[in-house]
mmCIF file with all atom_site columns, C-alpha atoms in Angstrom:
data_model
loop_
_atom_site.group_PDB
_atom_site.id
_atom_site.type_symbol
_atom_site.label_atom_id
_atom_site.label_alt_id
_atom_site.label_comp_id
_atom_site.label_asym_id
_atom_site.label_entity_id
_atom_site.label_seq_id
_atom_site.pdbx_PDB_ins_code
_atom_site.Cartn_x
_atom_site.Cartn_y
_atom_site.Cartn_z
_atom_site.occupancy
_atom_site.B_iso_or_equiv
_atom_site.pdbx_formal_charge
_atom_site.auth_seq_id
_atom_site.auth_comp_id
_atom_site.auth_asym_id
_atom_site.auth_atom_id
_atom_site.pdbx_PDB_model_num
ATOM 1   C CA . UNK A 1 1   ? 22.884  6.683   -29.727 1.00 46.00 ? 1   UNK A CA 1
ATOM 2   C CA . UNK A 1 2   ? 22.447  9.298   -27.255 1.00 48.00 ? 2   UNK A CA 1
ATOM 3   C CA . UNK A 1 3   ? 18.857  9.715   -28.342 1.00 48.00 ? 3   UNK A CA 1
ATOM 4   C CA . UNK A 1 4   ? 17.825  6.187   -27.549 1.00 47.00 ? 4   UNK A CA 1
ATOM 5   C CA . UNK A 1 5   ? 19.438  6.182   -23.623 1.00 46.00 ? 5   UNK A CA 1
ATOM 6   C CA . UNK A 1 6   ? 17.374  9.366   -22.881 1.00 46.00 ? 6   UNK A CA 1
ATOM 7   C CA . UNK A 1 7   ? 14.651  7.534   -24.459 1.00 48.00 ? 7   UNK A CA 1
ATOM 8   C CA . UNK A 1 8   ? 15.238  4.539   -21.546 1.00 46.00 ? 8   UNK A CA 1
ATOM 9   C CA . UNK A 1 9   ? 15.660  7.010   -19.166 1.00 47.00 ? 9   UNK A CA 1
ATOM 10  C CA . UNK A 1 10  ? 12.489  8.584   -19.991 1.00 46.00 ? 10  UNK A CA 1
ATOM 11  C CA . UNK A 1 11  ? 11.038  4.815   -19.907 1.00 48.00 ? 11  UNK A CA 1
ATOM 12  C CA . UNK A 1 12  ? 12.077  4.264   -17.257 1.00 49.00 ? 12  UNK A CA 1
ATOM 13  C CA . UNK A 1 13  ? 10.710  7.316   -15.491 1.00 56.00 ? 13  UNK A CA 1
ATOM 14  C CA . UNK A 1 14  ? 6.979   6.817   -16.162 1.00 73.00 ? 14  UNK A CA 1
ATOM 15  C CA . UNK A 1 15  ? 7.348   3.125   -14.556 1.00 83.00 ? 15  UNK A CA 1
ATOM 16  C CA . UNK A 1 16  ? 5.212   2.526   -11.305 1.00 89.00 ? 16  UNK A CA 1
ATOM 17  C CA . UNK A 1 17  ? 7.747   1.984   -8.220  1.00 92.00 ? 17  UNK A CA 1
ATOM 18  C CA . UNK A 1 18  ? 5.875   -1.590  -7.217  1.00 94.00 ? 18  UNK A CA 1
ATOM 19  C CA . UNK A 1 19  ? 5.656   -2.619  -3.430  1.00 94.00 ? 19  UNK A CA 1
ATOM 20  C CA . UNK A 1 20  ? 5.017   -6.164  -2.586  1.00 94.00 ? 20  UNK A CA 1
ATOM 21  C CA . UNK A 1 21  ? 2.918   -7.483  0.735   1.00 95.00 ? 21  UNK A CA 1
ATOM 22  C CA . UNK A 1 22  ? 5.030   -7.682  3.992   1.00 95.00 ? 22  UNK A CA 1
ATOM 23  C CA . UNK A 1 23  ? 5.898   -11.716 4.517   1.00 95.00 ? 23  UNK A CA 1
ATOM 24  C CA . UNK A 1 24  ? 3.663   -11.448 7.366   1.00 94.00 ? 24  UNK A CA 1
ATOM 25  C CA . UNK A 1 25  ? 0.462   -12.260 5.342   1.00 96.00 ? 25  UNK A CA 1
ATOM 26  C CA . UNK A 1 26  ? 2.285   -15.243 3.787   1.00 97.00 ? 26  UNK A CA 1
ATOM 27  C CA . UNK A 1 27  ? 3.124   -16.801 7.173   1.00 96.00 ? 27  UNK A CA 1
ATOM 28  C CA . UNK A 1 28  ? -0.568  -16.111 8.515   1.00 97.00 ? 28  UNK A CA 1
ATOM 29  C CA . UNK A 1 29  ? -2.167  -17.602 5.420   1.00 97.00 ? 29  UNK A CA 1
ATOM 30  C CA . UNK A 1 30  ? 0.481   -20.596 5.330   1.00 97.00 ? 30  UNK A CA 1
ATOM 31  C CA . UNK A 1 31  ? -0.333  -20.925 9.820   1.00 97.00 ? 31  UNK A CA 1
ATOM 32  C CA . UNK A 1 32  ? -4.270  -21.352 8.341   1.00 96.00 ? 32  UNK A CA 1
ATOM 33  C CA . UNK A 1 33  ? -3.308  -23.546 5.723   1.00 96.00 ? 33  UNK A CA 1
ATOM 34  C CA . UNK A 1 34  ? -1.688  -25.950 8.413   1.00 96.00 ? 34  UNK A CA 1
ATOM 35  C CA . UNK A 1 35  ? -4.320  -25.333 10.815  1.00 96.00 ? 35  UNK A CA 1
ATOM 36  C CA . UNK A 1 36  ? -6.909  -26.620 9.104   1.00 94.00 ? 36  UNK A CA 1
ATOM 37  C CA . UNK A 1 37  ? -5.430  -29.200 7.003   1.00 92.00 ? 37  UNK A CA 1
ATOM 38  C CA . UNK A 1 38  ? -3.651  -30.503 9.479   1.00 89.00 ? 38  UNK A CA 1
ATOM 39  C CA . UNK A 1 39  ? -6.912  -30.901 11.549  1.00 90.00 ? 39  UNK A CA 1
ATOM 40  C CA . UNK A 1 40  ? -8.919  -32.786 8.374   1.00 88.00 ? 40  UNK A CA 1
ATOM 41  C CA . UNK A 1 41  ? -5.261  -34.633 7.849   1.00 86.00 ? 41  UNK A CA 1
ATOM 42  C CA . UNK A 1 42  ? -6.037  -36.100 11.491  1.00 85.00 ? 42  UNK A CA 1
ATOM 43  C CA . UNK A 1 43  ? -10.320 -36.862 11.213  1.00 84.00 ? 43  UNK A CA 1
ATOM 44  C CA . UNK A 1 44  ? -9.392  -38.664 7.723   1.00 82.00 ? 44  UNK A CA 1
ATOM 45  C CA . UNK A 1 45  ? -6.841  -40.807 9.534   1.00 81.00 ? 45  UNK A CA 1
ATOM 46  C CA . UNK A 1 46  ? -8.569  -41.846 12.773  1.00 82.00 ? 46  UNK A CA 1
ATOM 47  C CA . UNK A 1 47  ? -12.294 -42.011 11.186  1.00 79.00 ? 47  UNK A CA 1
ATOM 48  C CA . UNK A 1 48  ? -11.741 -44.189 8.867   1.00 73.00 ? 48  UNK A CA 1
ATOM 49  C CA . UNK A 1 49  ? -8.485  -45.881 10.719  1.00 70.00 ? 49  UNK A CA 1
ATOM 50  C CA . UNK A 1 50  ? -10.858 -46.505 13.964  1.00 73.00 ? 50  UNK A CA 1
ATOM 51  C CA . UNK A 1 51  ? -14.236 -47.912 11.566  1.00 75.00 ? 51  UNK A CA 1
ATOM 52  C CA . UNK A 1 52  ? -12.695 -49.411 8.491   1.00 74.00 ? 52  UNK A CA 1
ATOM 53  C CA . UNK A 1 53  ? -9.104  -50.446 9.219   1.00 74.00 ? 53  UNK A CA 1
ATOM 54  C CA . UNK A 1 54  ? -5.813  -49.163 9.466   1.00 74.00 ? 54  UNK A CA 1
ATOM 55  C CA . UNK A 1 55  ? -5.777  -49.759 5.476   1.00 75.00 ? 55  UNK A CA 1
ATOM 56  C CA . UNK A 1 56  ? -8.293  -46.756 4.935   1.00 72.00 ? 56  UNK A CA 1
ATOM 57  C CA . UNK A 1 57  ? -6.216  -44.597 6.755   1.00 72.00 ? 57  UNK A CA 1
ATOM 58  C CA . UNK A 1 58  ? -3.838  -44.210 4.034   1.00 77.00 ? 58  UNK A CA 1
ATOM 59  C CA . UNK A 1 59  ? -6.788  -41.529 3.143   1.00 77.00 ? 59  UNK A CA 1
ATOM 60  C CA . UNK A 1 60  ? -4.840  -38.719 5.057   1.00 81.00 ? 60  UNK A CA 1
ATOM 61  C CA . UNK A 1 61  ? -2.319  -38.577 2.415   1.00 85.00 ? 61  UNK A CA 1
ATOM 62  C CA . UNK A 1 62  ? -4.795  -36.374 0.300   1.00 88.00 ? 62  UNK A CA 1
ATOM 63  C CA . UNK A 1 63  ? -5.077  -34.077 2.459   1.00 88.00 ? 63  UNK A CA 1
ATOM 64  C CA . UNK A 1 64  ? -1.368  -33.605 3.030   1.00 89.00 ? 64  UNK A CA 1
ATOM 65  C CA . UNK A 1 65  ? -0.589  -33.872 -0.443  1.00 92.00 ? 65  UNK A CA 1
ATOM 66  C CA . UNK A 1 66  ? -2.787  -30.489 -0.486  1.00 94.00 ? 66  UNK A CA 1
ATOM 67  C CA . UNK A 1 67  ? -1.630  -29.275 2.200   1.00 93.00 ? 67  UNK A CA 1
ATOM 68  C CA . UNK A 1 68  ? 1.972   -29.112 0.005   1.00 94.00 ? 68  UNK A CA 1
ATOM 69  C CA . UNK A 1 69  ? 0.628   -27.995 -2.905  1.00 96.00 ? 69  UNK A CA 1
ATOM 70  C CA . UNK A 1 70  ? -1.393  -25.160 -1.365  1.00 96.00 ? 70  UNK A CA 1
ATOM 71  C CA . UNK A 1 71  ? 2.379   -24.297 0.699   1.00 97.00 ? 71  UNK A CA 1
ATOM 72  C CA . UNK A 1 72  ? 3.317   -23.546 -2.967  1.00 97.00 ? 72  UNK A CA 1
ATOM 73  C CA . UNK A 1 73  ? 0.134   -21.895 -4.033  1.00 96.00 ? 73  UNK A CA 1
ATOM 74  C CA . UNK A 1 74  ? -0.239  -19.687 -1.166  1.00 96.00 ? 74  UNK A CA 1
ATOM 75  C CA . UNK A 1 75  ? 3.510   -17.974 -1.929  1.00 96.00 ? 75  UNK A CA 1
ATOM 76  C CA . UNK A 1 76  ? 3.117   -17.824 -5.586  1.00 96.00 ? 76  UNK A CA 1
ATOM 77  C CA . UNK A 1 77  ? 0.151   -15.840 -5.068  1.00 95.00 ? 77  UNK A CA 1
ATOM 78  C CA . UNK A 1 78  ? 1.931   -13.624 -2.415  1.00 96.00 ? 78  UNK A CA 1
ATOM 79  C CA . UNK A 1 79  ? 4.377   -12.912 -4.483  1.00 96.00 ? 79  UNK A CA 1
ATOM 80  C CA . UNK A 1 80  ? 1.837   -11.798 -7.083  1.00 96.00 ? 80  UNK A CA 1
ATOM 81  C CA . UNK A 1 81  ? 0.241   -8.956  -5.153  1.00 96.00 ? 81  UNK A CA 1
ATOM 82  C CA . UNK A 1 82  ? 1.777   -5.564  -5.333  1.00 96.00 ? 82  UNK A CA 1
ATOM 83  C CA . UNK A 1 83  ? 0.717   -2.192  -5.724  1.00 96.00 ? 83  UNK A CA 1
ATOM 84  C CA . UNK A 1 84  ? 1.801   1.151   -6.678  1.00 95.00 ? 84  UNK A CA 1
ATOM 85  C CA . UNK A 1 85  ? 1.266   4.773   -5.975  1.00 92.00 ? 85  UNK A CA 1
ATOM 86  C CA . UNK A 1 86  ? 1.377   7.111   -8.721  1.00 91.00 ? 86  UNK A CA 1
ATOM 87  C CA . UNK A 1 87  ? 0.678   11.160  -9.742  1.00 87.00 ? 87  UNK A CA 1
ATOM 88  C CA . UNK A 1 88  ? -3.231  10.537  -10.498 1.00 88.00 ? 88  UNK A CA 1
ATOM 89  C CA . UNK A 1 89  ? -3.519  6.557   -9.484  1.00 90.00 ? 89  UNK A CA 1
ATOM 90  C CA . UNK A 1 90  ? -2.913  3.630   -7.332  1.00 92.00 ? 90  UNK A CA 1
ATOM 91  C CA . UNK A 1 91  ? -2.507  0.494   -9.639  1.00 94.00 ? 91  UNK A CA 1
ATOM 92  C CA . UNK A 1 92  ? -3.005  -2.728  -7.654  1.00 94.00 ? 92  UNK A CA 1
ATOM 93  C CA . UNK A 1 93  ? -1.568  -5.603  -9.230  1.00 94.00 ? 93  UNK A CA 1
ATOM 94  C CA . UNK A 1 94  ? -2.189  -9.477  -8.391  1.00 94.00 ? 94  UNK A CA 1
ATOM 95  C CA . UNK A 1 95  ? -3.064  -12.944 -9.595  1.00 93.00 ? 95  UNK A CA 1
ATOM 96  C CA . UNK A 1 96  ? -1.181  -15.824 -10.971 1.00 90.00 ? 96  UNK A CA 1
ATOM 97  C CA . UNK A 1 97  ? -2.907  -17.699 -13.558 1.00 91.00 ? 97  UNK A CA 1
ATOM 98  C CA . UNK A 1 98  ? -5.269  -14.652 -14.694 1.00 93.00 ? 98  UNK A CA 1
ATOM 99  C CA . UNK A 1 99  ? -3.296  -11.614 -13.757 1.00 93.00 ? 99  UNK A CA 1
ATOM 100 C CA . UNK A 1 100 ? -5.448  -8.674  -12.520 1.00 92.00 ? 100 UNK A CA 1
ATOM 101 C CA . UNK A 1 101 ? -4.290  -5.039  -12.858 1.00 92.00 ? 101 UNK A CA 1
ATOM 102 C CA . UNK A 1 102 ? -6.992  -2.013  -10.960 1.00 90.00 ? 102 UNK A CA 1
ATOM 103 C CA . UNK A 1 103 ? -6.737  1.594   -11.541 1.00 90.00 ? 103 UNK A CA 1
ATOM 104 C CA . UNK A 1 104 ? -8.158  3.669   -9.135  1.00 89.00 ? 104 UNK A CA 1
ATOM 105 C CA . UNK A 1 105 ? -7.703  7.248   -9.987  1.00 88.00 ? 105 UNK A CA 1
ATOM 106 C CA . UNK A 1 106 ? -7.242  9.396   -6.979  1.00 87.00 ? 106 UNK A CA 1
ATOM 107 C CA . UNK A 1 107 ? -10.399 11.474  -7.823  1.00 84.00 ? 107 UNK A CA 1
ATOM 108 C CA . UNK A 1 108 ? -12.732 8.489   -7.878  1.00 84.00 ? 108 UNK A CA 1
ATOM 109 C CA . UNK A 1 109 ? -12.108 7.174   -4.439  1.00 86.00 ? 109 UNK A CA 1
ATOM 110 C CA . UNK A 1 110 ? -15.052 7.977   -2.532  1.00 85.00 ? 110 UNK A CA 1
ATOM 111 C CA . UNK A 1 111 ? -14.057 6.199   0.851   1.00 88.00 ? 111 UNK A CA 1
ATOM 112 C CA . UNK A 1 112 ? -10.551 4.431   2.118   1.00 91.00 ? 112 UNK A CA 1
ATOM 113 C CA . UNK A 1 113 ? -11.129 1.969   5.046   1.00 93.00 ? 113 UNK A CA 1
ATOM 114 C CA . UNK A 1 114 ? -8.217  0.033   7.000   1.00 95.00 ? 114 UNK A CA 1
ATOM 115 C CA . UNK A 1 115 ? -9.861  -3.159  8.794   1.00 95.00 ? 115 UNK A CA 1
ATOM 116 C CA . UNK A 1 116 ? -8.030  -6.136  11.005  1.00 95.00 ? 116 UNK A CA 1
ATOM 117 C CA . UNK A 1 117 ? -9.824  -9.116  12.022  1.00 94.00 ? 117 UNK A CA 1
ATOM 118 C CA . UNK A 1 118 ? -8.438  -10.795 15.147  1.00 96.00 ? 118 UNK A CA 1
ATOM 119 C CA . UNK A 1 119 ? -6.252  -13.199 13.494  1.00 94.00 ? 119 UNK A CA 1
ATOM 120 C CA . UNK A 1 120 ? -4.680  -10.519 11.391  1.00 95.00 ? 120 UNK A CA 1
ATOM 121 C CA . UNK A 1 121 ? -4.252  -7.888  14.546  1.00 95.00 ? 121 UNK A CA 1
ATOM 122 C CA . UNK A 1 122 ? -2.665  -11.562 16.236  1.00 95.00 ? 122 UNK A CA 1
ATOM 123 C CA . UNK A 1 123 ? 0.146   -10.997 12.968  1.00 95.00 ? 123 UNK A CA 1
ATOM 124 C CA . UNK A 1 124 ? 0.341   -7.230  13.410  1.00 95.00 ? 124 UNK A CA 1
ATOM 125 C CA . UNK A 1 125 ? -1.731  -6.774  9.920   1.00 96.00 ? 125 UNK A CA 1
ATOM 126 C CA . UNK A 1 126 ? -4.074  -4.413  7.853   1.00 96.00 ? 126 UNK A CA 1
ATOM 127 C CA . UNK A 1 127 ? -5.736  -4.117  5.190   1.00 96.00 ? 127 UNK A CA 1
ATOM 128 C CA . UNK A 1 128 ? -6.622  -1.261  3.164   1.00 95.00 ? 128 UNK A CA 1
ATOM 129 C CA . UNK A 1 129 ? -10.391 -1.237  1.152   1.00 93.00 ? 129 UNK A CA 1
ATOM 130 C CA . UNK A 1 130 ? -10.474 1.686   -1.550  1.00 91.00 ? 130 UNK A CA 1
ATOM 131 C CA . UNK A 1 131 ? -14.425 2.343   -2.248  1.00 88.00 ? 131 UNK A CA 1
ATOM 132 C CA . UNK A 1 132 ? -15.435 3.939   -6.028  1.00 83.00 ? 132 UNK A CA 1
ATOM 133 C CA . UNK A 1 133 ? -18.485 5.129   -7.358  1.00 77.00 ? 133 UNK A CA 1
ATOM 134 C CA . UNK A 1 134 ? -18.978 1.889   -8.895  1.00 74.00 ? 134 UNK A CA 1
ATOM 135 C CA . UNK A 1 135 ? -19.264 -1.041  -6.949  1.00 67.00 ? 135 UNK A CA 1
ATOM 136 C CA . UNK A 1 136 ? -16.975 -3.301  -9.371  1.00 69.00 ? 136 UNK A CA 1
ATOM 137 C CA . UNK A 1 137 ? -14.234 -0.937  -9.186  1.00 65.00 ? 137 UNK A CA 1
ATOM 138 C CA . UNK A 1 138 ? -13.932 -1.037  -5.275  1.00 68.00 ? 138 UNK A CA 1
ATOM 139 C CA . UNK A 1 139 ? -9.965  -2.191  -4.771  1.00 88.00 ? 139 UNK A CA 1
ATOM 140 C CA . UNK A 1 140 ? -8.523  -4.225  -1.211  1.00 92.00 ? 140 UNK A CA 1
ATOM 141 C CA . UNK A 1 141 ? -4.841  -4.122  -0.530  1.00 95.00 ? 141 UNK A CA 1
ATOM 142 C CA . UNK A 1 142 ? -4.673  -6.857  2.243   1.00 95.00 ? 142 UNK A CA 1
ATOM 143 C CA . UNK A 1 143 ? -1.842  -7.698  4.713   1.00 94.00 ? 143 UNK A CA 1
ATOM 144 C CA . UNK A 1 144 ? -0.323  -4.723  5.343   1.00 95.00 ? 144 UNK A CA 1
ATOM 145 C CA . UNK A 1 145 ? 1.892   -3.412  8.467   1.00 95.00 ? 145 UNK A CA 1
ATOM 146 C CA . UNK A 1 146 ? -0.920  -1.120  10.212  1.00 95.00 ? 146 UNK A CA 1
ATOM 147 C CA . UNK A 1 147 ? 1.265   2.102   9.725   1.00 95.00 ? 147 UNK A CA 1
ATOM 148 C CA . UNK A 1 148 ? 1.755   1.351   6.586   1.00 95.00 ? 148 UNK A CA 1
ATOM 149 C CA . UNK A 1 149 ? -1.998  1.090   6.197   1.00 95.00 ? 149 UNK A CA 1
ATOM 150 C CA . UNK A 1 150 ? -2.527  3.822   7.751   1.00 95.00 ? 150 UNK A CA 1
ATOM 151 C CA . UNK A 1 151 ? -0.111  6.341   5.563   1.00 95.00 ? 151 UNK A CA 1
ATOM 152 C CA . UNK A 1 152 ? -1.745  4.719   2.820   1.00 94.00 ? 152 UNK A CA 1
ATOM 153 C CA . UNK A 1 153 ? -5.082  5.497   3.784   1.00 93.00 ? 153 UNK A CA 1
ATOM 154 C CA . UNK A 1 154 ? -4.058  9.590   5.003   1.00 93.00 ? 154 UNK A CA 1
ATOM 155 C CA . UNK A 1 155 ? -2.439  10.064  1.394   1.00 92.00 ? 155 UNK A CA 1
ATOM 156 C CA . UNK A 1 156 ? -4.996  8.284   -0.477  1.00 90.00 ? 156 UNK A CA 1
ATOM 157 C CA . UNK A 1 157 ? -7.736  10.300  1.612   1.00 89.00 ? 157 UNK A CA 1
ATOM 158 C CA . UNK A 1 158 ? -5.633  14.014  0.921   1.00 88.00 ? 158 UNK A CA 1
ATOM 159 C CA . UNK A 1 159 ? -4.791  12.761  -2.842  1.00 86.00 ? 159 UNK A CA 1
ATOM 160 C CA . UNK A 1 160 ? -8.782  11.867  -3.391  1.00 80.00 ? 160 UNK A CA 1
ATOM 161 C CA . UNK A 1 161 ? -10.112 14.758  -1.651  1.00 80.00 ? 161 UNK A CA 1
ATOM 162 C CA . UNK A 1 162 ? -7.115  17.703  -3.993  1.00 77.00 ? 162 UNK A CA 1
ATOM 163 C CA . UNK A 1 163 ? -8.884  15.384  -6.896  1.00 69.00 ? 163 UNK A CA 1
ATOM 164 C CA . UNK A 1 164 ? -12.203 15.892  -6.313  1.00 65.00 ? 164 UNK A CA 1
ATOM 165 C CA . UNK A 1 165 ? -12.010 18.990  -5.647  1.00 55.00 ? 165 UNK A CA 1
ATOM 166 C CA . UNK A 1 166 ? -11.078 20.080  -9.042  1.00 51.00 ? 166 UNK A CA 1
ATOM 167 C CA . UNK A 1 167 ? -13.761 18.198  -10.895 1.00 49.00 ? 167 UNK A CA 1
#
């Protein structure tokens, strides 16, 4: 019996501590979501409202009905991005339907870039771009609080470069 709990324990060990996005990403995504539905939600109601009749108005209900279902959408696939920093990796986790799991071993990371487009400075965000030596290995952690993209990017920079060096 005591064998098996230090087997758990040991299980338990080797498993990646996961962090999720801030909430921040999900309430600039959901603000763009509203944006620009909400704007089509309005054209389909008065274009056709003002040429055909009020009858073809009734048109703006598609876009609100997306407009809900991407609400729904847009968290589920918050909630699906994490990642993870390990001894010799980062694992980057995400996806909903098809779930998507990247390794990027510390040694292979060639260049670590945080960017912020206006709208995601405007919600205090970053995110963090890991570059490989191949192309379809190059890994984006998006959303992040700016320090936090920033310690990310000085540890995955010092991890990389005590990598490399011993190859």
């Amino acid at each position: 019996m005591e064998k098996r709990s230090t087997e758990a324990a040991a299980d338990t060990a080797t498993e990646p501590v996961w962090t999720g996005l801030p909430p921040g990403l999900l309430r600039m995504r959901r603000l763009l979501l509203v944006v620009w539905l909400g704007l089509l939600t309005v054209a389909v109601a008065l274009l056709p409202g003002l040429l055909a009749g009020p009858v073809w108005a009734a048109f703006a209900l598609l876009p609100l009905a997306l407009l809900a279902w991407g609400w729904r959408m847009l968290g589920r696939n918050w909630r699906s991005w994490r990642y993870a920093e390990r001894a010799d990796d980062l694992l980057i986790s995400r996806g909903v339907l098809f779930r998507e799991e990247t390794v990027v071993p510390y040694g292979r990371m060639q260049l670590v870039e945080v960017t912020s487009g206006p709208v995601e400075r405007h919600f205090g965000l970053a995110s963090v771009q890991l570059h490989t030596a191949a192309a379809a290995t190059d890994a984006r952690i998006p959303g992040l609080d700016p320090a936090e993209a920033e310690r990310l990017r000085d540890r995955l920079t010092e991890l990389g470069e005590a990598r490399s060096a011993g190859l």
